[in-house]
CSV table of C-alpha atoms in Angstrom, one decimal:
chain,number,residue,atom,x,y,z
A,1,UNK,CA,5.0,-2.4,19.8
A,2,UNK,CA,5.8,0.0,17.0
A,3,UNK,CA,2.8,2.2,16.1
A,4,UNK,CA,2.1,3.6,12.6
A,5,UNK,CA,-0.4,6.1,11.4
A,6,UNK,CA,-1.0,6.1,7.6
A,7,UNK,CA,-3.0,9.1,6.4
A,8,UNK,CA,-4.7,8.5,3.1
A,9,UNK,CA,-5.0,4.8,3.2
A,10,UNK,CA,-8.2,3.9,1.3
A,11,UNK,CA,-6.5,2.6,-1.8
A,12,UNK,CA,-3.3,2.4,-3.8
A,13,UNK,CA,0.0,3.2,-2.0
A,14,UNK,CA,-1.6,4.0,1.3
A,15,UNK,CA,-3.6,0.8,1.4
A,16,UNK,CA,-0.5,-1.2,0.6
A,17,UNK,CA,1.5,0.6,3.4
A,18,UNK,CA,-1.2,-0.5,5.9
A,19,UNK,CA,-1.3,-4.1,4.6
A,20,UNK,CA,2.5,-4.6,4.7
A,21,UNK,CA,2.9,-2.9,8.1
A,22,UNK,CA,0.1,-4.9,9.5
A,23,UNK,CA,1.8,-8.1,8.4
A,24,UNK,CA,4.9,-7.3,10.5
A,25,UNK,CA,5.0,-8.9,13.9
A,26,UNK,CA,4.1,-6.9,16.9
A,27,UNK,CA,2.9,-3.7,15.1
A,28,UNK,CA,-0.2,-1.6,15.5
A,29,UNK,CA,-1.4,0.4,12.4
A,30,UNK,CA,-3.9,3.2,12.1
A,31,UNK,CA,-5.4,3.8,8.7
A,32,UNK,CA,-6.8,7.3,8.4
A,33,UNK,CA,-9.4,7.7,5.6
A,34,UNK,CA,-11.9,10.3,4.7
A,35,UNK,CA,-14.8,7.9,4.4
A,36,UNK,CA,-14.3,4.6,6.3
A,37,UNK,CA,-17.7,3.2,5.2
A,38,UNK,CA,-16.7,3.8,1.5
A,39,UNK,CA,-13.2,2.4,1.8
A,40,UNK,CA,-14.1,-1.0,0.4
A,41,UNK,CA,-10.7,-1.9,-1.0
A,42,UNK,CA,-9.1,-1.2,2.4
A,43,UNK,CA,-11.7,-3.1,4.3
A,44,UNK,CA,-11.4,-6.1,2.0
A,45,UNK,CA,-7.6,-6.1,2.4
A,46,UNK,CA,-7.2,-5.7,6.1
A,47,UNK,CA,-10.6,-5.7,7.7
A,48,UNK,CA,-9.9,-9.1,9.3
A,49,UNK,CA,-6.7,-8.0,11.0
A,50,UNK,CA,-6.8,-7.3,14.7
A,51,UNK,CA,-3.8,-4.9,14.8
A,52,UNK,CA,-5.3,-2.4,12.3
A,53,UNK,CA,-7.7,0.4,13.2
A,54,UNK,CA,-9.6,2.3,10.4
A,55,UNK,CA,-10.3,5.8,11.6
A,56,UNK,CA,-12.1,8.8,10.0
A,57,UNK,CA,-10.0,11.8,9.1
A,58,UNK,CA,-10.0,14.4,6.3
A,59,UNK,CA,-6.8,16.3,5.8
A,60,UNK,CA,-8.7,19.3,4.6
A,61,UNK,CA,-10.6,19.4,7.9
A,62,UNK,CA,-8.1,19.8,10.8
A,63,UNK,CA,-10.7,19.0,13.5
A,64,UNK,CA,-11.2,15.5,12.1
A,65,UNK,CA,-7.5,14.8,12.4
A,66,UNK,CA,-7.5,16.1,16.0
A,67,UNK,CA,-10.2,13.6,16.8
A,68,UNK,CA,-8.4,10.8,15.0
A,69,UNK,CA,-5.2,11.6,17.0
A,70,UNK,CA,-7.2,11.5,20.2
A,71,UNK,CA,-8.5,8.0,19.2
A,72,UNK,CA,-4.9,6.9,18.4
A,73,UNK,CA,-3.7,8.2,21.8
A,74,UNK,CA,-6.5,6.3,23.6
A,75,UNK,CA,-5.5,3.0,22.0
A,76,UNK,CA,-1.7,3.4,22.2
A,77,UNK,CA,-1.6,4.9,25.7
A,78,UNK,CA,-0.5,8.3,24.3
A,79,UNK,CA,2.4,7.8,21.9
A,80,UNK,CA,3.1,7.2,18.2
A,81,UNK,CA,6.3,6.1,16.5
A,82,UNK,CA,5.7,6.7,12.8
A,83,UNK,CA,3.5,9.1,10.8
A,84,UNK,CA,3.2,8.4,7.0
A,85,UNK,CA,1.3,11.1,5.2
A,86,UNK,CA,0.0,9.8,1.8
A,87,UNK,CA,-3.3,11.7,1.3
A,88,UNK,CA,-3.9,13.1,-2.2
A,89,UNK,CA,-6.6,14.6,-4.4
A,90,UNK,CA,-6.9,12.1,-7.2
A,91,UNK,CA,-10.1,12.9,-9.0
A,92,UNK,CA,-10.3,13.4,-12.8
A,93,UNK,CA,-8.9,16.9,-12.7
A,94,UNK,CA,-5.5,15.6,-11.5
A,95,UNK,CA,-4.4,15.3,-15.2
A,96,UNK,CA,-5.6,18.8,-16.3
A,97,UNK,CA,-3.3,21.2,-18.0
A,98,UNK,CA,-3.9,25.0,-18.0
A,99,UNK,CA,-6.1,24.8,-21.1
A,100,UNK,CA,-8.3,21.9,-19.8
A,101,UNK,CA,-10.5,24.0,-17.6
A,102,UNK,CA,-13.9,25.3,-18.7
A,103,UNK,CA,-13.2,28.7,-17.1
A,104,UNK,CA,-10.6,30.6,-15.0
A,105,UNK,CA,-13.0,30.2,-12.1
A,106,UNK,CA,-13.1,26.4,-12.6
A,107,UNK,CA,-9.3,26.4,-12.6
A,108,UNK,CA,-9.1,28.5,-9.5
A,109,UNK,CA,-11.5,26.3,-7.6
A,110,UNK,CA,-9.5,23.2,-8.5
A,111,UNK,CA,-6.2,24.8,-7.4
A,112,UNK,CA,-7.8,25.8,-4.1
A,113,UNK,CA,-9.2,22.3,-3.5
A,114,UNK,CA,-5.8,20.7,-4.4
A,115,UNK,CA,-4.0,23.2,-2.1
A,116,UNK,CA,-6.2,22.3,0.8
A,117,UNK,CA,-5.3,18.6,0.4
A,118,UNK,CA,-1.7,18.6,-0.9
A,119,UNK,CA,-0.3,21.7,0.7
A,120,UNK,CA,-2.3,22.3,3.9
A,121,UNK,CA,-2.9,18.5,4.3
A,122,UNK,CA,0.6,17.6,5.5
A,123,UNK,CA,0.6,20.6,7.8
A,124,UNK,CA,-2.7,19.5,9.3
A,125,UNK,CA,-1.6,15.9,9.6
A,126,UNK,CA,1.8,16.6,11.2
A,127,UNK,CA,0.4,19.2,13.6
A,128,UNK,CA,-2.4,16.9,14.7
A,129,UNK,CA,-0.2,13.9,15.5
A,130,UNK,CA,2.9,15.8,16.7
A,131,UNK,CA,2.0,15.6,20.4
A,132,UNK,CA,1.8,11.8,20.2
A,133,UNK,CA,5.1,11.6,18.3
A,134,UNK,CA,6.8,13.8,20.9
A,135,UNK,CA,5.9,11.3,23.7
A,136,UNK,CA,8.3,8.7,22.2
A,137,UNK,CA,11.3,10.5,23.8
A,138,UNK,CA,13.5,7.4,23.7
A,139,UNK,CA,13.0,6.7,20.0
A,140,UNK,CA,13.8,8.5,16.8
A,141,UNK,CA,10.5,10.0,15.7
A,142,UNK,CA,9.9,9.6,12.0
A,143,UNK,CA,7.5,11.6,9.8
A,144,UNK,CA,7.3,10.6,6.1
A,145,UNK,CA,5.4,12.7,3.6
A,146,UNK,CA,4.9,10.9,0.3
A,147,UNK,CA,6.0,13.2,-2.4
A,148,UNK,CA,5.8,13.3,-6.2
A,149,UNK,CA,8.2,14.0,-9.0
A,150,UNK,CA,5.3,15.9,-10.6
A,151,UNK,CA,6.2,18.6,-8.0
A,152,UNK,CA,9.9,18.7,-9.0
A,153,UNK,CA,10.8,21.3,-11.7
A,154,UNK,CA,13.7,19.3,-13.2
A,155,UNK,CA,11.6,16.2,-13.5
A,156,UNK,CA,8.7,18.1,-15.0
A,157,UNK,CA,11.1,19.4,-17.7
A,158,UNK,CA,12.7,16.0,-18.2
A,159,UNK,CA,9.4,14.2,-18.6
A,160,UNK,CA,7.7,16.9,-20.7
A,161,UNK,CA,4.8,17.2,-18.2
A,162,UNK,CA,2.7,20.1,-19.3
A,163,UNK,CA,-0.4,18.6,-17.6
A,164,UNK,CA,-1.1,17.9,-13.9
A,165,UNK,CA,-0.8,21.6,-13.1
A,166,UNK,CA,-2.8,21.8,-9.9
A,167,UNK,CA,-1.5,18.5,-8.6
A,168,UNK,CA,2.1,19.2,-9.4
A,169,UNK,CA,2.2,22.7,-8.1
A,170,UNK,CA,0.5,21.9,-4.8
A,171,UNK,CA,2.7,18.8,-4.3
A,172,UNK,CA,5.7,21.1,-4.8
A,173,UNK,CA,4.3,23.2,-1.9
A,174,UNK,CA,4.1,20.0,0.2
A,175,UNK,CA,7.8,19.3,-0.4
A,176,UNK,CA,8.6,22.8,1.0
A,177,UNK,CA,6.2,22.4,4.0
A,178,UNK,CA,7.9,19.1,4.9
A,179,UNK,CA,11.3,20.7,4.8
A,180,UNK,CA,10.1,23.5,7.1
A,181,UNK,CA,8.9,20.9,9.6
A,182,UNK,CA,12.3,19.2,9.3
A,183,UNK,CA,14.0,22.4,10.3
A,184,UNK,CA,11.5,23.2,13.1
A,185,UNK,CA,11.8,19.7,14.7
A,186,UNK,CA,15.4,18.8,14.2
A,187,UNK,CA,16.5,19.8,17.7
A,188,UNK,CA,13.9,17.4,19.1
A,189,UNK,CA,15.5,14.4,17.3
A,190,UNK,CA,12.9,14.1,14.6
A,191,UNK,CA,13.5,12.7,11.2
A,192,UNK,CA,11.1,14.4,8.7
A,193,UNK,CA,11.5,13.5,5.0
A,194,UNK,CA,9.7,13.6,1.7
A,195,UNK,CA,9.8,10.2,0.1
A,196,UNK,CA,9.2,9.6,-3.7
A,197,UNK,CA,7.4,6.3,-4.4
A,198,UNK,CA,8.5,6.1,-8.0
A,199,UNK,CA,6.0,5.5,-10.8
A,200,UNK,CA,3.3,3.2,-9.3
A,201,UNK,CA,0.5,1.5,-11.1
A,202,UNK,CA,-2.5,1.9,-8.8
A,203,UNK,CA,-5.1,1.2,-11.5
A,204,UNK,CA,-6.4,-1.8,-9.6
A,205,UNK,CA,-7.9,0.4,-7.0
A,206,UNK,CA,-8.3,3.6,-9.0
A,207,UNK,CA,-11.7,5.0,-10.1
A,208,UNK,CA,-12.2,4.0,-13.8
A,209,UNK,CA,-12.7,7.6,-14.9
A,210,UNK,CA,-9.0,8.3,-14.4
A,211,UNK,CA,-7.6,5.6,-16.6
A,212,UNK,CA,-8.2,7.2,-20.1
A,213,UNK,CA,-6.6,10.5,-18.9
A,214,UNK,CA,-3.6,8.6,-17.5
A,215,UNK,CA,-2.9,7.1,-20.9
A,216,UNK,CA,-2.5,10.6,-22.4
A,217,UNK,CA,0.0,11.5,-19.7
A,218,UNK,CA,2.0,8.4,-20.3
A,219,UNK,CA,2.1,9.2,-24.0
A,220,UNK,CA,3.9,12.4,-23.2
A,221,UNK,CA,6.5,10.5,-21.3
A,222,UNK,CA,7.1,8.2,-24.3
A,223,UNK,CA,7.8,11.3,-26.5
A,224,UNK,CA,10.9,12.2,-24.4
A,225,UNK,CA,14.4,10.7,-24.9
A,226,UNK,CA,14.4,9.4,-21.4
A,227,UNK,CA,13.8,5.7,-21.0
A,228,UNK,CA,11.0,5.1,-18.5
A,229,UNK,CA,8.8,2.1,-17.7
A,230,UNK,CA,5.4,3.6,-18.2
A,231,UNK,CA,3.5,0.6,-16.8
A,232,UNK,CA,4.7,1.5,-13.4
A,233,UNK,CA,5.6,-0.6,-10.4
A,234,UNK,CA,3.1,-2.7,-8.5
A,235,UNK,CA,2.1,-1.0,-5.3
A,236,UNK,CA,3.5,-3.9,-3.2
A,237,UNK,CA,6.9,-3.5,-4.8
A,238,UNK,CA,7.0,0.3,-4.4
A,239,UNK,CA,5.9,0.1,-0.8
A,240,UNK,CA,8.3,-2.7,0.1
A,241,UNK,CA,11.1,-0.5,-1.2
A,242,UNK,CA,9.8,2.6,0.6
A,243,UNK,CA,9.7,0.7,3.9
A,244,UNK,CA,13.3,-0.3,3.5
A,245,UNK,CA,14.1,3.4,3.3
A,246,UNK,CA,11.9,4.2,6.2
A,247,UNK,CA,13.4,1.5,8.4
A,248,UNK,CA,16.8,2.9,7.6
A,249,UNK,CA,16.1,6.5,8.4
A,250,UNK,CA,18.6,8.3,10.6
A,251,UNK,CA,19.0,11.8,11.9
A,252,UNK,CA,21.3,12.7,8.9
A,253,UNK,CA,18.3,12.1,6.5
A,254,UNK,CA,16.2,14.9,8.2
A,255,UNK,CA,14.9,17.3,5.6
A,256,UNK,CA,15.9,15.4,2.5
A,257,UNK,CA,13.8,14.4,-0.5
A,258,UNK,CA,14.5,10.7,-0.8
A,259,UNK,CA,14.0,8.1,-3.5
A,260,UNK,CA,12.2,4.8,-2.9
A,261,UNK,CA,15.4,3.2,-4.3
A,262,UNK,CA,17.5,4.8,-1.5
A,263,UNK,CA,19.5,8.0,-1.3
A,264,UNK,CA,18.3,11.4,-2.4
A,265,UNK,CA,15.9,11.8,-5.2
A,266,UNK,CA,17.4,13.1,-8.5
A,267,UNK,CA,15.5,14.1,-11.6
A,268,UNK,CA,16.1,11.9,-14.6
A,269,UNK,CA,18.6,13.0,-17.2
């Protein structure tokens, strides 16, 4: 019975990962969320499924992930097959540019908060669940960190993205952290990758306060010469594509930044 942990599963892409994985036959899925009681979208989508467990875990608090890993181990008998790390800090400040903060202190605090989630978060998540992944000695152990083109310098230039400074810079750090783990774990047969989901329309489960700021970011995209569908994919379409990539992961993919469309991610041109 393949087992999956999805960290950051309360809404959007993470929620859709849980839903689609739970619909597969003979799977067990663990949805790790910061606030299980407040994860109303997740509970409505999969609360009736017997093969899904909603567990508490905050990527900025390593101890909570250790406790979640212990709960997973107790349920699976000690092992884990797949870890999908999707946690992100997606409050209103995600769209801020350098000039959008009220003070330098305000900016510093936002960067530090984003760093704890996007940069340290994957390190905490992988480290907490690594002992469980190592138990699956007869299988290829797969770790997938959901990346973002906002953390890719060539994409930032191509799409004219002057905003999303804390988000983009700390997601770039996550890409590096994932690559470091790929190097660290390659001799153990792990496949550790960053996976870009493409542009995804998660407004159905997003807090309303984010939507106006999102429109401004999309207007910047429209000012470039690159053709892009600013409405974004539906979460179910992006996740279906990502799962095809995940299902096909091999040792040769270890350390790569992959596109949801298959193959390595490349900035638009």
